[in-house]
Coordinates of C-alpha atoms in Angstrom, one line a residue:
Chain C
X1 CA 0.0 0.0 0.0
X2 CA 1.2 3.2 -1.2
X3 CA 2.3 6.2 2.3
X4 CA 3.0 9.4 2.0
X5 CA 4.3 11.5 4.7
X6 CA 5.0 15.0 4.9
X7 CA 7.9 17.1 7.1
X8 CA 9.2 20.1 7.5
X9 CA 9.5 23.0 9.6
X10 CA 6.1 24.0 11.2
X11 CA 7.0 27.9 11.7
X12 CA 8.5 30.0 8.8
X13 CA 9.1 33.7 8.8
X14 CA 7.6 35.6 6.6
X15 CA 9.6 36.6 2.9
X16 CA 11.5 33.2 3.8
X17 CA 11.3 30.0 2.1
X18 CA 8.7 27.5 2.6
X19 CA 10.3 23.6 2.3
X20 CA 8.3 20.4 2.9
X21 CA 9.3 16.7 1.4
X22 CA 6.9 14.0 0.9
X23 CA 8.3 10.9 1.3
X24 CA 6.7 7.9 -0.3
X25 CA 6.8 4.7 0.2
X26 CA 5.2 1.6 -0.8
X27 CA 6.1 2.4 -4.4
X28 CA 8.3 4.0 -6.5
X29 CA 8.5 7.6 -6.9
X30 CA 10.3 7.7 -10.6
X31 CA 6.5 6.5 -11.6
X32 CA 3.8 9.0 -11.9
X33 CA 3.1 12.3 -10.8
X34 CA 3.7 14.0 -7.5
X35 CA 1.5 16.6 -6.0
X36 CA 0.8 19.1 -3.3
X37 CA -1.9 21.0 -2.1
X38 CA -3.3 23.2 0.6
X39 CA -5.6 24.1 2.8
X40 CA -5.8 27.0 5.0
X41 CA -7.5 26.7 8.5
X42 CA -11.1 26.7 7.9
X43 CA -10.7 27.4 4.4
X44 CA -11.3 25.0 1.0
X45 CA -8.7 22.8 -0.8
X46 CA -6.1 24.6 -3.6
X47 CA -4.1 22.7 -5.7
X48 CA -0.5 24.0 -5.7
X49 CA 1.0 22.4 -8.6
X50 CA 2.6 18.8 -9.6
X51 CA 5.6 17.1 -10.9
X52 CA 6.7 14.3 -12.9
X53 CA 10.4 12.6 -12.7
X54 CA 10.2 11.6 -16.2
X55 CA 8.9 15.1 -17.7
X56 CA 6.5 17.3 -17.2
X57 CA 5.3 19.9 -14.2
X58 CA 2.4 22.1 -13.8
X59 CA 1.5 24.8 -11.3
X60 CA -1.2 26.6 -10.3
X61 CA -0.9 30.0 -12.2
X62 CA -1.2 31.9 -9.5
X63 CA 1.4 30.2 -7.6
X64 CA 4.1 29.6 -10.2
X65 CA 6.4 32.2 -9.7
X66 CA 6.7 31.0 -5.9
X67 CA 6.9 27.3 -6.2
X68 CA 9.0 24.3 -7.3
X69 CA 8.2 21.1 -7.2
X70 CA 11.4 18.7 -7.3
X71 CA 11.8 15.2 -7.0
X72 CA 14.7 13.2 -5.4
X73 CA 14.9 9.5 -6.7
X74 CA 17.6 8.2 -4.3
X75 CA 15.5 9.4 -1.3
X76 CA 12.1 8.4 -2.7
X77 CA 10.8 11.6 -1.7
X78 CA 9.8 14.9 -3.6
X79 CA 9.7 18.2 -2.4
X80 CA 8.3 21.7 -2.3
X81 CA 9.4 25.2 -2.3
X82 CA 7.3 28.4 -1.8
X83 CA 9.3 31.6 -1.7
X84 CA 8.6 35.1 -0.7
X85 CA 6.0 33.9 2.0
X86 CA 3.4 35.9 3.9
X87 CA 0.4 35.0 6.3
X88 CA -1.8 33.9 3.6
X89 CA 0.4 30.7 2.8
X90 CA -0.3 30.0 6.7
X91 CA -1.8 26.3 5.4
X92 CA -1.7 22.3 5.9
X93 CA 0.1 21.0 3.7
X94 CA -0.7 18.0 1.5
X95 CA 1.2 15.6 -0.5
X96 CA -0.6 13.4 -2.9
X97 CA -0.1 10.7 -5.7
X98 CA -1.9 11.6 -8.9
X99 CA -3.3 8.4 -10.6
X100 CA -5.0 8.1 -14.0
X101 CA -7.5 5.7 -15.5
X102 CA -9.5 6.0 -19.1
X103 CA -7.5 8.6 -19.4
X104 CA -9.3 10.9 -16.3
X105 CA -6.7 11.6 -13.4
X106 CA -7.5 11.8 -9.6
X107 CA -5.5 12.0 -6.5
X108 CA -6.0 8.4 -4.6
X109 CA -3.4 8.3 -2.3
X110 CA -2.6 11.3 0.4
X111 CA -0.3 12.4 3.0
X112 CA -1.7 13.4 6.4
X113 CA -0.7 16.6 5.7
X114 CA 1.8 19.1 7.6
X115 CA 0.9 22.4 9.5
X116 CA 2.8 25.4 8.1
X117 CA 2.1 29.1 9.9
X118 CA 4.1 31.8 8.4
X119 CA 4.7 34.2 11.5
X120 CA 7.2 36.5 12.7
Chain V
X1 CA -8.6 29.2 -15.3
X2 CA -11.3 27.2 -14.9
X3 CA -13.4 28.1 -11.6
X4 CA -16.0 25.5 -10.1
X5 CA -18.6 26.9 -8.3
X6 CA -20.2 24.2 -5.5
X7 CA -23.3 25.0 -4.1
X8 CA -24.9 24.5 -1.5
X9 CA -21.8 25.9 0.7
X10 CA -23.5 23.6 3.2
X11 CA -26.4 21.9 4.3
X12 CA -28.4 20.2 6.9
X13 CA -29.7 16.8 6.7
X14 CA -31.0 13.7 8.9
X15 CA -29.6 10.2 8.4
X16 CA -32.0 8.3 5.7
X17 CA -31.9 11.5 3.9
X18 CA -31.6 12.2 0.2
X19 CA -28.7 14.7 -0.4
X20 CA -27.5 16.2 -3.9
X21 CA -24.3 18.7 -4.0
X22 CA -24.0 20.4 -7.3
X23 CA -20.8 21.1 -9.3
X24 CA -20.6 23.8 -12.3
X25 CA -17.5 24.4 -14.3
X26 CA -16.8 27.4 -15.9
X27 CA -16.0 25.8 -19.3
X28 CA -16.9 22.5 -20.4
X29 CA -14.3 19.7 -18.7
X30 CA -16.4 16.7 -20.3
X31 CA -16.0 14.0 -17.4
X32 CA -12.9 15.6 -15.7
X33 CA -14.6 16.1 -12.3
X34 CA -13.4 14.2 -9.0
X35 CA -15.6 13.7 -5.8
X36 CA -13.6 14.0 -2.5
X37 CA -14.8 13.3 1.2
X38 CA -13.4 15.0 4.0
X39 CA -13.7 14.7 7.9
X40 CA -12.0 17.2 10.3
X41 CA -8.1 16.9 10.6
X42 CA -8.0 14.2 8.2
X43 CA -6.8 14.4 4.3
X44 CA -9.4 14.1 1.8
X45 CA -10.4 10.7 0.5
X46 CA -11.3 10.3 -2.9
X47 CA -15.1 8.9 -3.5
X48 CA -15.8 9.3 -7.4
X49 CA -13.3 9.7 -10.2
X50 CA -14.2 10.4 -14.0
X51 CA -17.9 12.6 -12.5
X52 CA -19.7 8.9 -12.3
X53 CA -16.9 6.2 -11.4
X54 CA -17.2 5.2 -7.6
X55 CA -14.0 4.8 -6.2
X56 CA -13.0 1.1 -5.2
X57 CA -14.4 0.2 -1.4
X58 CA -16.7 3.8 -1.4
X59 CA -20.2 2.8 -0.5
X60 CA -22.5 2.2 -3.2
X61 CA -25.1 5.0 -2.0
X62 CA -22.9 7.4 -3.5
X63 CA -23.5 8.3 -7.4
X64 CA -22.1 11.0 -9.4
X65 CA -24.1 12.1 -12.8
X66 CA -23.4 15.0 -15.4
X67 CA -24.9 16.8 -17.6
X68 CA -23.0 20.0 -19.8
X69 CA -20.7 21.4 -17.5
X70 CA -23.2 20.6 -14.9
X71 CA -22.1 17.9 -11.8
X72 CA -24.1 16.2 -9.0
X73 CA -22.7 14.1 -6.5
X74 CA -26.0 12.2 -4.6
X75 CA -26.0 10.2 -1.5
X76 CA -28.8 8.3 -1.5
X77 CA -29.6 7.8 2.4
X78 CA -27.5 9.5 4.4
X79 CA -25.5 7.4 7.2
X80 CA -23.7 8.9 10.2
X81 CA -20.4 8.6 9.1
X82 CA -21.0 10.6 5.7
X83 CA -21.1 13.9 7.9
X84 CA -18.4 15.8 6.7
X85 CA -17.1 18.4 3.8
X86 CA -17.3 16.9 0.2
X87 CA -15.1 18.7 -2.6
X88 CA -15.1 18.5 -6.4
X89 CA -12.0 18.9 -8.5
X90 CA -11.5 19.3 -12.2
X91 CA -8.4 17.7 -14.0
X92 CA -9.1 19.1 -17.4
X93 CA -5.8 21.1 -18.8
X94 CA -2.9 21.6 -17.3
X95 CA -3.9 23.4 -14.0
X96 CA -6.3 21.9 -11.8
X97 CA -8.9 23.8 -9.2
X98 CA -11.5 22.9 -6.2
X99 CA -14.6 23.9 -5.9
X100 CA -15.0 25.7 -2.6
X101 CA -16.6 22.6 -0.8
X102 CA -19.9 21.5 0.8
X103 CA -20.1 20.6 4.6
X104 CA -22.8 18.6 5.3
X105 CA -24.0 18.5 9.0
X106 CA -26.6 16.9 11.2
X107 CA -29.9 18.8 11.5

């Protein structure tokens, strides 16, 4: 069965760097694509972006000059990075393993996610 | 982008109930529309994939239906355990999006 756990620091300062990794296990993490999304604290679901080992990465627009998404193969973990933070990237944190059948794609497998609060 | 607009933002219902959440996409995303289920301080869990395909071990008194850019996920008789926030997510093009969610909650 396919984990996924997230870590990283809880407490960043703001205009620092965000890092989390995701490490899988379970399965292998040069296969398929790698995702991350968040939620702030009482607040819907946004999808931050998602990455592929063998090609291809997509970010939310909005996002996408903040974030990368990296993978590390020896590890069997991927990452993220969100710079330039403020309060309103104060979020948990998911990691996620995007799937695909028929042709549709879906996230199936999910990380418990991480608390990240961007404070001074 | 393509925005999804859930409605209701939530509702209240009574186990044995009939309850319908609705899903609109701003552009047509033909059957590119996930289904998630999410309790408090817990990662979603995915319950329909491709807007009518239950996923594998979801209960069977969930069904997912479309029509245009027009989605509705519909729990038959609602059970305890289905109290919680339900999401729907498009995967058509390159950038995906939420809809804002639906918490559904005991009356």
């Amino acid at each position: 069965q396919v984990q996924l756990q997230e870590s990283g620091p809880g407490l960043v300062k703001p205009s620092e760097t965000l890092s989390l990794t995701c490490t899988v296990s379970g399965g292998s993490i040069s296969t398929f694509y790698w995702s991350w999304i968040r939620q702030p604290p009482g607040e819907g679901l946004e999808w931050i972006g998602h990455f592929s080992y063998t090609g291809g990465t997509n970010y939310n627009p909005s996002l996408k000059s903040r974030v990368t998404i990296s993978v590390d193969t020896s590890k069997n973990q991927f990452s993220l990075k969100m710079t330039s933070v403020t309060a309103a990237d104060t979020a948990v944190y998911y990691c996620a393993r995007r799937d695909c059948s028929g042709g549709t794609c879906y996230l199936r497998f999910w990380g418990q996610g991480t608390l990240v609060t961007v404070s001074s | 982008d393509i925005q999804m607009t859930q409605s209701p933002s939530s509702l209240y219902a009574s186990v044995g109930d009939r309850v319908t959440i609705t899903c609109r996409a701003s552009q047509n995303i033909y059957i590119y529309l996930n289904w998630y289920q999410q309790k408090p301080g817990k990662a979603p869990n995915l319950l329909m994939y491709a807007a009518t395909t239950l996923e594998p071990g979801a209960p069977s008194r969930f069904s997912g239906s479309e029509s245009g850019t027009n989605f509705t996920l519909t729990i038959t008789s609602l059970q305890p355990e289905d109290f919680a926030t339900y999401y729907c997510q498009q995967t058509y093009g390159p950038s995906w999006t939420f809809g804002q969610g639906t918490k559904v909650e005991i009356k």
